[in-house]
Amino acid sequence: MEDFLEYDEKDLHDDEVMIMDDIIHKASKYLDHDDIRKIQKAYIYAADAHKWQKKLSGEDYNTHPLRATQCLLTIRPDVQTIQACILHDVIEDTPITYQDIKKEFGIEVATLCEWLVKVSKVRYQWEDRQVETLKKTFLAMAQDLRVIFVKLADRMHNIQTLRFHPK
C-alpha cells in the first residue's frame, strides 16, 4: 500500500514517454504484440484529446491516466481495461463522445469509459456520503467489475497528488 501512496517529486518531471515505456514493459510480460499496439493507440488518442489540459501539479493532464494505469497494472488487467484506464477521462473532460470511442476502440472499451463517467457523476449529500459511495460501487459492479478496478486506480493516483489541491 505504501507504494501506491508514494509520489516522489521526481515523478513530476517524468515525461509521458517514460511512463508509457513502463506501462508497455509491464504489459508486455503477459499481453501479446497486438494488445501492446492497442495500448499505444489509446495513449496517442488520449494524449491528443488532453493536449491542452494541465493538472494542478503543473503536469500535462495525460500523465494522470498513465499513472492510474501504472497502478492498475498491478492486477494484470486485460487490454480493454488498460485502454479504458488510459481513456477514462476523455469522454468526461473533452469534446470526444462515447460514439467516437466506440468507433476507434470498439464497444467494450467505449462502454467501460461510459460507465466510468456515470460512476463519477453520482453525487452525494454530505450526510449520506457512505450510502452514496456504496451506490456508486454497486452501480459500477452491476455493469462490469472492471469499472471498479479502473476507478480505484484513478482514485489512487488522485490520492498521491492531493498535496497539489487546494484545501
Short mmCIF file of C-alpha atoms in Angstrom, two decimals:
data_model
loop_
_atom_site.label_atom_id
_atom_site.label_comp_id
_atom_site.label_asym_id
_atom_site.label_seq_id
_atom_site.Cartn_x
_atom_site.Cartn_y
_atom_site.Cartn_z
CA MET A 1 0.00 0.00 0.00
CA GLU A 2 2.83 2.41 0.73
CA ASP A 3 3.97 2.10 -2.90
CA PHE A 4 0.58 3.40 -4.05
CA LEU A 5 0.77 6.43 -1.79
CA GLU A 6 4.34 7.39 -2.70
CA TYR A 7 4.66 10.21 -5.15
CA ASP A 8 8.21 11.39 -5.34
CA GLU A 9 8.90 14.93 -6.53
CA LYS A 10 10.96 13.43 -9.38
CA ASP A 11 7.78 11.78 -10.64
CA LEU A 12 6.51 15.21 -11.65
CA HIS A 13 9.36 15.51 -14.08
CA ASP A 14 9.00 12.10 -15.71
CA ASP A 15 7.60 12.63 -19.14
CA GLU A 16 4.75 10.67 -20.62
CA VAL A 17 7.08 8.66 -22.84
CA MET A 18 8.94 7.31 -19.79
CA ILE A 19 5.68 6.45 -18.06
CA MET A 20 4.35 4.82 -21.22
CA ASP A 21 7.57 2.82 -21.60
CA ASP A 22 7.00 1.46 -18.10
CA ILE A 23 3.40 0.55 -18.93
CA ILE A 24 4.48 -1.23 -22.13
CA HIS A 25 7.26 -3.06 -20.29
CA LYS A 26 4.85 -4.34 -17.60
CA ALA A 27 2.04 -5.20 -20.02
CA SER A 28 4.44 -7.00 -22.38
CA LYS A 29 5.07 -9.57 -19.68
CA TYR A 30 1.59 -11.02 -20.19
CA LEU A 31 -0.01 -9.46 -23.30
CA ASP A 32 0.82 -10.10 -26.95
CA HIS A 33 2.18 -7.63 -29.50
CA ASP A 34 -1.27 -6.81 -30.94
CA ASP A 35 -2.53 -5.88 -27.47
CA ILE A 36 0.52 -3.66 -26.91
CA ARG A 37 -0.32 -1.83 -30.15
CA LYS A 38 -3.87 -1.27 -28.85
CA ILE A 39 -2.47 0.23 -25.65
CA GLN A 40 -0.22 2.52 -27.68
CA LYS A 41 -3.19 3.59 -29.81
CA ALA A 42 -5.16 4.50 -26.66
CA TYR A 43 -2.20 6.52 -25.38
CA ILE A 44 -1.87 8.51 -28.63
CA TYR A 45 -5.62 9.16 -28.70
CA ALA A 46 -5.76 10.29 -25.06
CA ALA A 47 -2.63 12.43 -25.42
CA ASP A 48 -4.21 14.26 -28.34
CA ALA A 49 -7.55 14.65 -26.53
CA HIS A 50 -5.92 16.08 -23.39
CA LYS A 51 -3.16 18.07 -25.11
CA TRP A 52 -4.28 21.47 -23.77
CA GLN A 53 -5.05 20.35 -20.23
CA LYS A 54 -2.81 20.61 -17.16
CA LYS A 55 -3.09 19.10 -13.68
CA LEU A 56 -2.87 21.31 -10.59
CA SER A 57 0.64 19.89 -10.12
CA GLY A 58 1.65 21.52 -13.40
CA GLU A 59 1.96 18.19 -15.20
CA ASP A 60 0.39 17.59 -18.57
CA TYR A 61 -3.05 16.15 -17.86
CA ASN A 62 -2.36 12.91 -19.70
CA THR A 63 0.18 11.87 -17.07
CA HIS A 64 -2.79 11.27 -14.74
CA PRO A 65 -4.44 8.44 -16.72
CA LEU A 66 -1.00 6.96 -17.37
CA ARG A 67 -0.12 6.99 -13.66
CA ALA A 68 -3.52 5.46 -12.91
CA THR A 69 -2.72 2.77 -15.49
CA GLN A 70 0.56 2.03 -13.74
CA CYS A 71 -1.44 1.40 -10.55
CA LEU A 72 -3.93 -0.75 -12.44
CA LEU A 73 -1.21 -2.95 -13.94
CA THR A 74 -0.51 -4.49 -10.54
CA ILE A 75 -3.56 -6.72 -11.13
CA ARG A 76 -2.62 -7.64 -14.73
CA PRO A 77 -5.86 -6.49 -16.40
CA ASP A 78 -6.92 -7.30 -19.93
CA VAL A 79 -6.13 -4.95 -22.80
CA GLN A 80 -9.62 -3.39 -22.87
CA THR A 81 -9.36 -2.45 -19.20
CA ILE A 82 -5.95 -0.88 -19.79
CA GLN A 83 -7.30 1.09 -22.75
CA ALA A 84 -10.29 2.25 -20.69
CA CYS A 85 -7.99 3.40 -17.91
CA ILE A 86 -5.86 5.42 -20.33
CA LEU A 87 -9.04 6.88 -21.87
CA HIS A 88 -11.03 7.17 -18.62
CA ASP A 89 -11.34 10.99 -18.60
CA VAL A 90 -11.62 11.56 -22.35
CA ILE A 91 -15.44 11.44 -22.55
CA GLU A 92 -15.89 13.42 -19.33
CA ASP A 93 -13.29 16.15 -19.89
CA THR A 94 -13.06 16.64 -23.67
CA PRO A 95 -15.47 17.02 -26.60
CA ILE A 96 -14.93 13.35 -27.53
CA THR A 97 -18.06 11.21 -27.18
CA TYR A 98 -18.97 7.60 -26.44
CA GLN A 99 -19.59 7.13 -30.18
CA ASP A 100 -16.10 8.43 -31.01
CA ILE A 101 -14.51 5.97 -28.55
CA LYS A 102 -16.71 3.15 -29.86
CA LYS A 103 -15.63 3.87 -33.44
CA GLU A 104 -11.91 3.92 -32.55
CA PHE A 105 -11.71 1.22 -29.85
CA GLY A 106 -14.88 -0.86 -30.01
CA ILE A 107 -17.99 -1.18 -27.92
CA GLU A 108 -16.31 -2.88 -24.95
CA VAL A 109 -13.81 -0.07 -24.30
CA ALA A 110 -16.43 2.61 -25.03
CA THR A 111 -18.86 1.04 -22.58
CA LEU A 112 -16.22 0.84 -19.84
CA CYS A 113 -15.41 4.52 -20.40
CA GLU A 114 -19.10 5.45 -20.36
CA TRP A 115 -19.65 3.64 -17.08
CA LEU A 116 -16.64 5.39 -15.57
CA VAL A 117 -18.31 8.71 -16.42
CA LYS A 118 -21.58 7.52 -14.86
CA VAL A 119 -19.83 6.46 -11.65
CA SER A 120 -18.08 9.84 -11.48
CA LYS A 121 -21.35 11.74 -11.90
CA VAL A 122 -23.12 10.12 -8.96
CA ARG A 123 -23.07 12.86 -6.32
CA TYR A 124 -23.84 12.70 -2.65
CA GLN A 125 -25.10 14.91 0.13
CA TRP A 126 -22.64 15.31 2.96
CA GLU A 127 -24.81 13.39 5.42
CA ASP A 128 -25.27 10.46 3.03
CA ARG A 129 -21.66 10.13 1.89
CA GLN A 130 -21.23 6.44 2.82
CA VAL A 131 -24.55 5.42 1.29
CA GLU A 132 -23.75 7.25 -1.95
CA THR A 133 -20.29 5.70 -2.10
CA LEU A 134 -21.93 2.29 -1.87
CA LYS A 135 -24.40 3.29 -4.58
CA LYS A 136 -21.54 4.22 -6.90
CA THR A 137 -19.80 0.95 -6.16
CA PHE A 138 -22.85 -1.21 -6.81
CA LEU A 139 -23.82 0.78 -9.89
CA ALA A 140 -20.44 0.11 -11.44
CA MET A 141 -20.25 -3.53 -10.33
CA ALA A 142 -23.67 -4.23 -11.79
CA GLN A 143 -22.34 -3.27 -15.22
CA ASP A 144 -18.75 -4.55 -15.15
CA LEU A 145 -16.36 -5.14 -12.27
CA ARG A 146 -13.51 -3.74 -14.36
CA VAL A 147 -15.03 -0.28 -13.91
CA ILE A 148 -14.30 -0.56 -10.19
CA PHE A 149 -10.67 -1.51 -10.82
CA VAL A 150 -10.12 1.47 -13.12
CA LYS A 151 -11.92 3.82 -10.72
CA LEU A 152 -9.76 2.58 -7.83
CA ALA A 153 -6.59 3.13 -9.86
CA ASP A 154 -7.85 6.63 -10.74
CA ARG A 155 -8.53 7.40 -7.09
CA MET A 156 -5.16 6.02 -6.00
CA HIS A 157 -3.36 8.42 -8.30
CA ASN A 158 -5.60 11.27 -7.16
CA ILE A 159 -4.68 10.48 -3.55
CA GLN A 160 -1.00 10.50 -4.46
CA THR A 161 -1.37 14.06 -5.75
CA LEU A 162 -3.62 15.50 -3.04
CA ARG A 163 -0.96 17.95 -1.90
CA PHE A 164 -1.45 19.92 -5.14
CA HIS A 165 -5.15 20.52 -4.49
CA PRO A 166 -6.48 23.48 -2.56
CA LYS A 167 -7.58 22.70 0.97
#
